């Protein structure tokens, strides 16, 4: 036992209380004293191992959480769509209104069956929502731009509003799969109707519609002449 205590003090071996030490002697000239061998139980070995989860042991929640975090990350990376301009918003509203008008017909009219006659009926239908006073031929204020008193003449859609509406619907028709050659909003009868509305309202309201002349950009020669005249002055 004295030799065992000497070996313990030299080797600084801590014995486990659960297992008994075993003396092991090696027939070698290099070892002058027997060594202590402490066996380790299988439960101690298993407790020291790190848990290794297999693919079958992973909960579906882990996959769900991972996918949700990835989707949230991707949503943050996707840029927000640019807001529509005033023209695009108005064009979308006009197209939806015209589509609803076709659906309300008896029987309903599909977009492929739409003709210029449906467009003309739609323009006349919009007159009931107009805000422009158009004097009739027998009205005492016919041809006066600023009547001094109210009258019973009907309200109509202004020619400028109808002209802009047809332009937006013509573009929306082609954007929604319509053919340019069969575009009912570009038919010649539509242009004739708008011209008649323009002339009628101009006479009834006493406001002639004149085309605005495009302002010509000054040429380089004119700019040089202006600069030379300023310098000489």
CSV table of C-alpha atoms in Angstrom, one decimal:
chain,number,residue,atom,x,y,z
A,1,UNK,CA,0.0,0.0,0.0
A,2,UNK,CA,2.9,2.3,0.6
A,3,UNK,CA,4.0,1.8,-3.0
A,4,UNK,CA,0.5,2.6,-4.2
A,5,UNK,CA,0.5,5.8,-2.3
A,6,UNK,CA,3.8,6.7,-3.7
A,7,UNK,CA,2.5,6.1,-7.3
A,8,UNK,CA,-0.6,8.2,-6.6
A,9,UNK,CA,1.4,11.1,-5.3
A,10,UNK,CA,3.7,11.0,-8.3
A,11,UNK,CA,1.2,10.5,-11.1
A,12,UNK,CA,-1.6,12.7,-9.5
A,13,UNK,CA,-4.2,10.2,-10.4
A,14,UNK,CA,-7.8,10.9,-9.2
A,15,UNK,CA,-9.7,7.7,-8.6
A,16,UNK,CA,-13.4,7.5,-9.4
A,17,UNK,CA,-15.6,6.4,-6.5
A,18,UNK,CA,-17.7,4.2,-8.8
A,19,UNK,CA,-14.9,2.0,-10.0
A,20,UNK,CA,-12.1,0.2,-8.2
A,21,UNK,CA,-8.5,0.7,-9.4
A,22,UNK,CA,-6.6,-2.1,-11.0
A,23,UNK,CA,-2.9,-2.6,-10.8
A,24,UNK,CA,-1.2,-3.1,-14.1
A,25,UNK,CA,2.4,-4.2,-14.3
A,26,UNK,CA,4.5,-3.9,-17.4
A,27,UNK,CA,7.5,-6.2,-17.9
A,28,UNK,CA,9.7,-3.4,-19.0
A,29,UNK,CA,13.0,-2.0,-17.6
A,30,UNK,CA,11.6,1.5,-18.0
A,31,UNK,CA,8.9,1.1,-15.5
A,32,UNK,CA,10.1,0.7,-11.9
A,33,UNK,CA,6.7,0.6,-10.2
A,34,UNK,CA,3.2,-0.7,-11.1
A,35,UNK,CA,0.7,1.6,-12.7
A,36,UNK,CA,-2.9,2.1,-11.7
A,37,UNK,CA,-5.6,1.5,-14.4
A,38,UNK,CA,-9.0,2.9,-13.7
A,39,UNK,CA,-11.7,1.5,-16.0
A,40,UNK,CA,-14.5,3.8,-17.2
A,41,UNK,CA,-18.0,2.5,-17.5
A,42,UNK,CA,-20.0,2.7,-20.7
A,43,UNK,CA,-22.5,5.1,-19.1
A,44,UNK,CA,-19.7,7.6,-18.4
A,45,UNK,CA,-18.5,7.4,-22.0
A,46,UNK,CA,-22.0,8.0,-23.4
A,47,UNK,CA,-22.5,10.9,-21.1
A,48,UNK,CA,-19.4,12.6,-22.4
A,49,UNK,CA,-20.5,12.3,-26.0
A,50,UNK,CA,-22.2,15.3,-27.6
A,51,UNK,CA,-25.8,14.8,-28.8
A,52,UNK,CA,-25.9,14.2,-32.6
A,53,UNK,CA,-29.4,14.7,-34.0
A,54,UNK,CA,-30.1,12.7,-37.1
A,55,UNK,CA,-32.2,14.0,-40.0
A,56,UNK,CA,-35.1,11.9,-38.7
A,57,UNK,CA,-34.9,13.4,-35.2
A,58,UNK,CA,-35.1,17.0,-36.4
A,59,UNK,CA,-38.5,18.4,-35.8
A,60,UNK,CA,-40.5,19.9,-38.7
A,61,UNK,CA,-40.7,23.1,-36.7
A,62,UNK,CA,-37.0,23.6,-37.3
A,63,UNK,CA,-37.6,23.5,-41.0
A,64,UNK,CA,-40.6,25.8,-40.8
A,65,UNK,CA,-38.7,28.3,-38.7
A,66,UNK,CA,-35.8,28.3,-41.2
A,67,UNK,CA,-38.1,28.7,-44.2
A,68,UNK,CA,-40.0,31.5,-42.5
A,69,UNK,CA,-36.8,33.4,-41.7
A,70,UNK,CA,-35.6,33.0,-45.3
A,71,UNK,CA,-38.9,34.1,-46.7
A,72,UNK,CA,-38.9,37.2,-44.4
A,73,UNK,CA,-35.3,38.0,-45.5
A,74,UNK,CA,-36.3,37.6,-49.2
A,75,UNK,CA,-39.3,39.9,-48.6
A,76,UNK,CA,-37.1,42.6,-47.2
A,77,UNK,CA,-34.8,42.4,-50.2
A,78,UNK,CA,-37.6,42.7,-52.7
A,79,UNK,CA,-38.0,46.5,-53.5
A,80,UNK,CA,-41.4,48.0,-53.1
A,81,UNK,CA,-43.3,48.7,-56.4
A,82,UNK,CA,-43.2,52.3,-57.5
A,83,UNK,CA,-46.5,54.1,-57.1
A,84,UNK,CA,-48.6,54.7,-60.2
A,85,UNK,CA,-48.6,58.1,-61.7
A,86,UNK,CA,-51.8,60.2,-61.9
A,87,UNK,CA,-52.3,59.3,-65.6
A,88,UNK,CA,-51.8,55.5,-65.0
A,89,UNK,CA,-54.2,55.6,-62.1
A,90,UNK,CA,-56.9,57.4,-64.1
A,91,UNK,CA,-56.4,55.1,-67.1
A,92,UNK,CA,-56.9,52.0,-64.8
A,93,UNK,CA,-60.1,53.5,-63.4
A,94,UNK,CA,-61.5,54.4,-66.8
A,95,UNK,CA,-60.7,50.9,-68.1
A,96,UNK,CA,-62.5,49.3,-65.2
A,97,UNK,CA,-65.5,51.6,-65.7
A,98,UNK,CA,-65.8,50.7,-69.3
A,99,UNK,CA,-65.4,47.0,-68.6
A,100,UNK,CA,-68.2,47.2,-66.0
A,101,UNK,CA,-70.4,49.1,-68.6
A,102,UNK,CA,-70.0,46.2,-71.0
A,103,UNK,CA,-70.9,43.6,-68.3
A,104,UNK,CA,-74.1,45.5,-67.5
A,105,UNK,CA,-75.3,45.2,-71.1
A,106,UNK,CA,-78.1,42.8,-71.8
A,107,UNK,CA,-76.7,40.4,-72.9
A,108,UNK,CA,-73.2,41.2,-71.5
A,109,UNK,CA,-70.6,42.1,-74.1
A,110,UNK,CA,-67.1,40.7,-74.0
A,111,UNK,CA,-64.0,42.7,-74.9
A,112,UNK,CA,-63.5,40.7,-78.1
A,113,UNK,CA,-67.1,41.6,-79.2
A,114,UNK,CA,-66.7,45.3,-78.4
A,115,UNK,CA,-67.1,47.6,-81.5
A,116,UNK,CA,-67.1,51.3,-82.1
A,117,UNK,CA,-70.9,51.4,-81.6
A,118,UNK,CA,-70.4,50.3,-78.0
A,119,UNK,CA,-67.9,53.0,-77.5
A,120,UNK,CA,-70.3,55.7,-78.9
A,121,UNK,CA,-73.1,54.5,-76.6
A,122,UNK,CA,-70.7,54.6,-73.7
A,123,UNK,CA,-69.8,58.3,-74.5
A,124,UNK,CA,-73.4,59.2,-74.6
A,125,UNK,CA,-74.1,57.3,-71.4
A,126,UNK,CA,-71.4,59.5,-69.7
A,127,UNK,CA,-73.3,62.7,-70.5
A,128,UNK,CA,-75.6,62.2,-67.6
A,129,UNK,CA,-72.6,62.6,-65.3
A,130,UNK,CA,-71.3,65.8,-67.0
A,131,UNK,CA,-70.8,69.1,-65.3
A,132,UNK,CA,-70.6,71.4,-68.4
A,133,UNK,CA,-73.6,73.5,-69.3
A,134,UNK,CA,-74.3,73.3,-73.0
A,135,UNK,CA,-77.1,75.7,-74.1
A,136,UNK,CA,-79.7,74.4,-76.5
A,137,UNK,CA,-80.4,76.2,-79.8
A,138,UNK,CA,-83.6,77.9,-78.4
A,139,UNK,CA,-82.0,79.1,-75.2
A,140,UNK,CA,-81.7,82.9,-74.7
A,141,UNK,CA,-78.1,82.4,-73.5
A,142,UNK,CA,-77.1,80.4,-76.5
A,143,UNK,CA,-73.6,81.4,-77.6
A,144,UNK,CA,-72.9,83.4,-74.5
A,145,UNK,CA,-69.7,82.4,-72.6
A,146,UNK,CA,-70.8,83.9,-69.3
A,147,UNK,CA,-74.7,83.8,-69.0
A,148,UNK,CA,-76.0,86.2,-66.3
A,149,UNK,CA,-78.7,83.8,-65.0
A,150,UNK,CA,-79.2,80.1,-64.8
A,151,UNK,CA,-81.2,78.1,-67.4
A,152,UNK,CA,-82.7,74.7,-67.8
A,153,UNK,CA,-80.2,73.5,-70.4
A,154,UNK,CA,-78.7,70.1,-69.7
A,155,UNK,CA,-75.2,69.3,-68.4
A,156,UNK,CA,-72.9,67.4,-70.7
A,157,UNK,CA,-69.4,66.0,-70.6
A,158,UNK,CA,-66.9,68.6,-71.9
A,159,UNK,CA,-65.3,67.8,-75.2
A,160,UNK,CA,-61.8,68.0,-73.7
A,161,UNK,CA,-62.7,65.4,-71.1
A,162,UNK,CA,-64.1,63.0,-73.7
A,163,UNK,CA,-61.1,63.4,-76.0
A,164,UNK,CA,-58.7,62.6,-73.1
A,165,UNK,CA,-60.9,59.7,-72.1
A,166,UNK,CA,-60.7,58.1,-75.5
A,167,UNK,CA,-56.9,58.5,-75.5
A,168,UNK,CA,-56.6,56.7,-72.2
A,169,UNK,CA,-59.0,53.9,-73.2
A,170,UNK,CA,-57.3,53.4,-76.6
A,171,UNK,CA,-53.9,52.9,-74.8
A,172,UNK,CA,-55.5,50.6,-72.1
A,173,UNK,CA,-57.2,48.4,-74.8
A,174,UNK,CA,-53.8,47.6,-76.4
A,175,UNK,CA,-52.1,47.1,-73.0
A,176,UNK,CA,-54.8,44.5,-72.1
A,177,UNK,CA,-54.2,42.3,-75.1
A,178,UNK,CA,-56.2,44.1,-77.7
A,179,UNK,CA,-55.0,44.4,-81.3
A,180,UNK,CA,-54.0,47.8,-82.6
A,181,UNK,CA,-55.7,47.2,-86.0
A,182,UNK,CA,-59.0,46.3,-84.3
A,183,UNK,CA,-58.9,48.9,-81.6
A,184,UNK,CA,-62.5,50.3,-81.4
A,185,UNK,CA,-61.4,53.5,-79.7
A,186,UNK,CA,-59.3,54.4,-82.7
A,187,UNK,CA,-62.1,54.0,-85.2
A,188,UNK,CA,-62.8,56.9,-87.6
A,189,UNK,CA,-66.4,57.2,-86.3
A,190,UNK,CA,-65.1,58.1,-82.9
A,191,UNK,CA,-63.1,60.9,-84.3
A,192,UNK,CA,-66.1,62.2,-86.2
A,193,UNK,CA,-68.2,62.1,-83.0
A,194,UNK,CA,-65.6,64.0,-81.0
A,195,UNK,CA,-65.4,66.7,-83.7
A,196,UNK,CA,-69.1,67.2,-83.8
A,197,UNK,CA,-69.2,67.5,-80.0
A,198,UNK,CA,-66.4,70.0,-80.1
A,199,UNK,CA,-68.1,72.2,-82.7
A,200,UNK,CA,-71.5,72.0,-81.0
A,201,UNK,CA,-70.2,73.0,-77.6
A,202,UNK,CA,-68.1,75.8,-79.1
A,203,UNK,CA,-71.2,77.4,-80.6
A,204,UNK,CA,-73.5,76.7,-77.7
A,205,UNK,CA,-71.1,78.1,-75.1
A,206,UNK,CA,-69.6,80.8,-77.3
A,207,UNK,CA,-66.1,79.5,-76.6
A,208,UNK,CA,-64.2,78.7,-79.7
A,209,UNK,CA,-61.7,75.8,-79.4
A,210,UNK,CA,-58.4,76.7,-81.0
A,211,UNK,CA,-55.4,74.5,-81.2
A,212,UNK,CA,-52.5,75.8,-79.2
A,213,UNK,CA,-49.6,76.5,-81.4
A,214,UNK,CA,-46.4,74.8,-80.4
A,215,UNK,CA,-43.7,77.2,-79.2
A,216,UNK,CA,-40.8,77.1,-81.6
A,217,UNK,CA,-37.5,76.6,-79.9
A,218,UNK,CA,-35.0,79.3,-80.9
A,219,UNK,CA,-32.3,78.1,-83.3
A,220,UNK,CA,-28.6,78.4,-82.7
A,221,UNK,CA,-28.3,81.2,-85.3
A,222,UNK,CA,-31.0,83.3,-83.6
A,223,UNK,CA,-29.3,82.7,-80.2
A,224,UNK,CA,-26.0,84.0,-81.5
A,225,UNK,CA,-27.7,87.1,-83.1
A,226,UNK,CA,-29.4,87.9,-79.7
A,227,UNK,CA,-26.1,87.6,-77.9
A,228,UNK,CA,-24.3,89.8,-80.4
A,229,UNK,CA,-27.0,92.5,-80.2
A,230,UNK,CA,-26.8,92.5,-76.4
A,231,UNK,CA,-23.0,92.8,-76.5
A,232,UNK,CA,-23.1,95.6,-79.0
A,233,UNK,CA,-25.7,97.5,-77.0
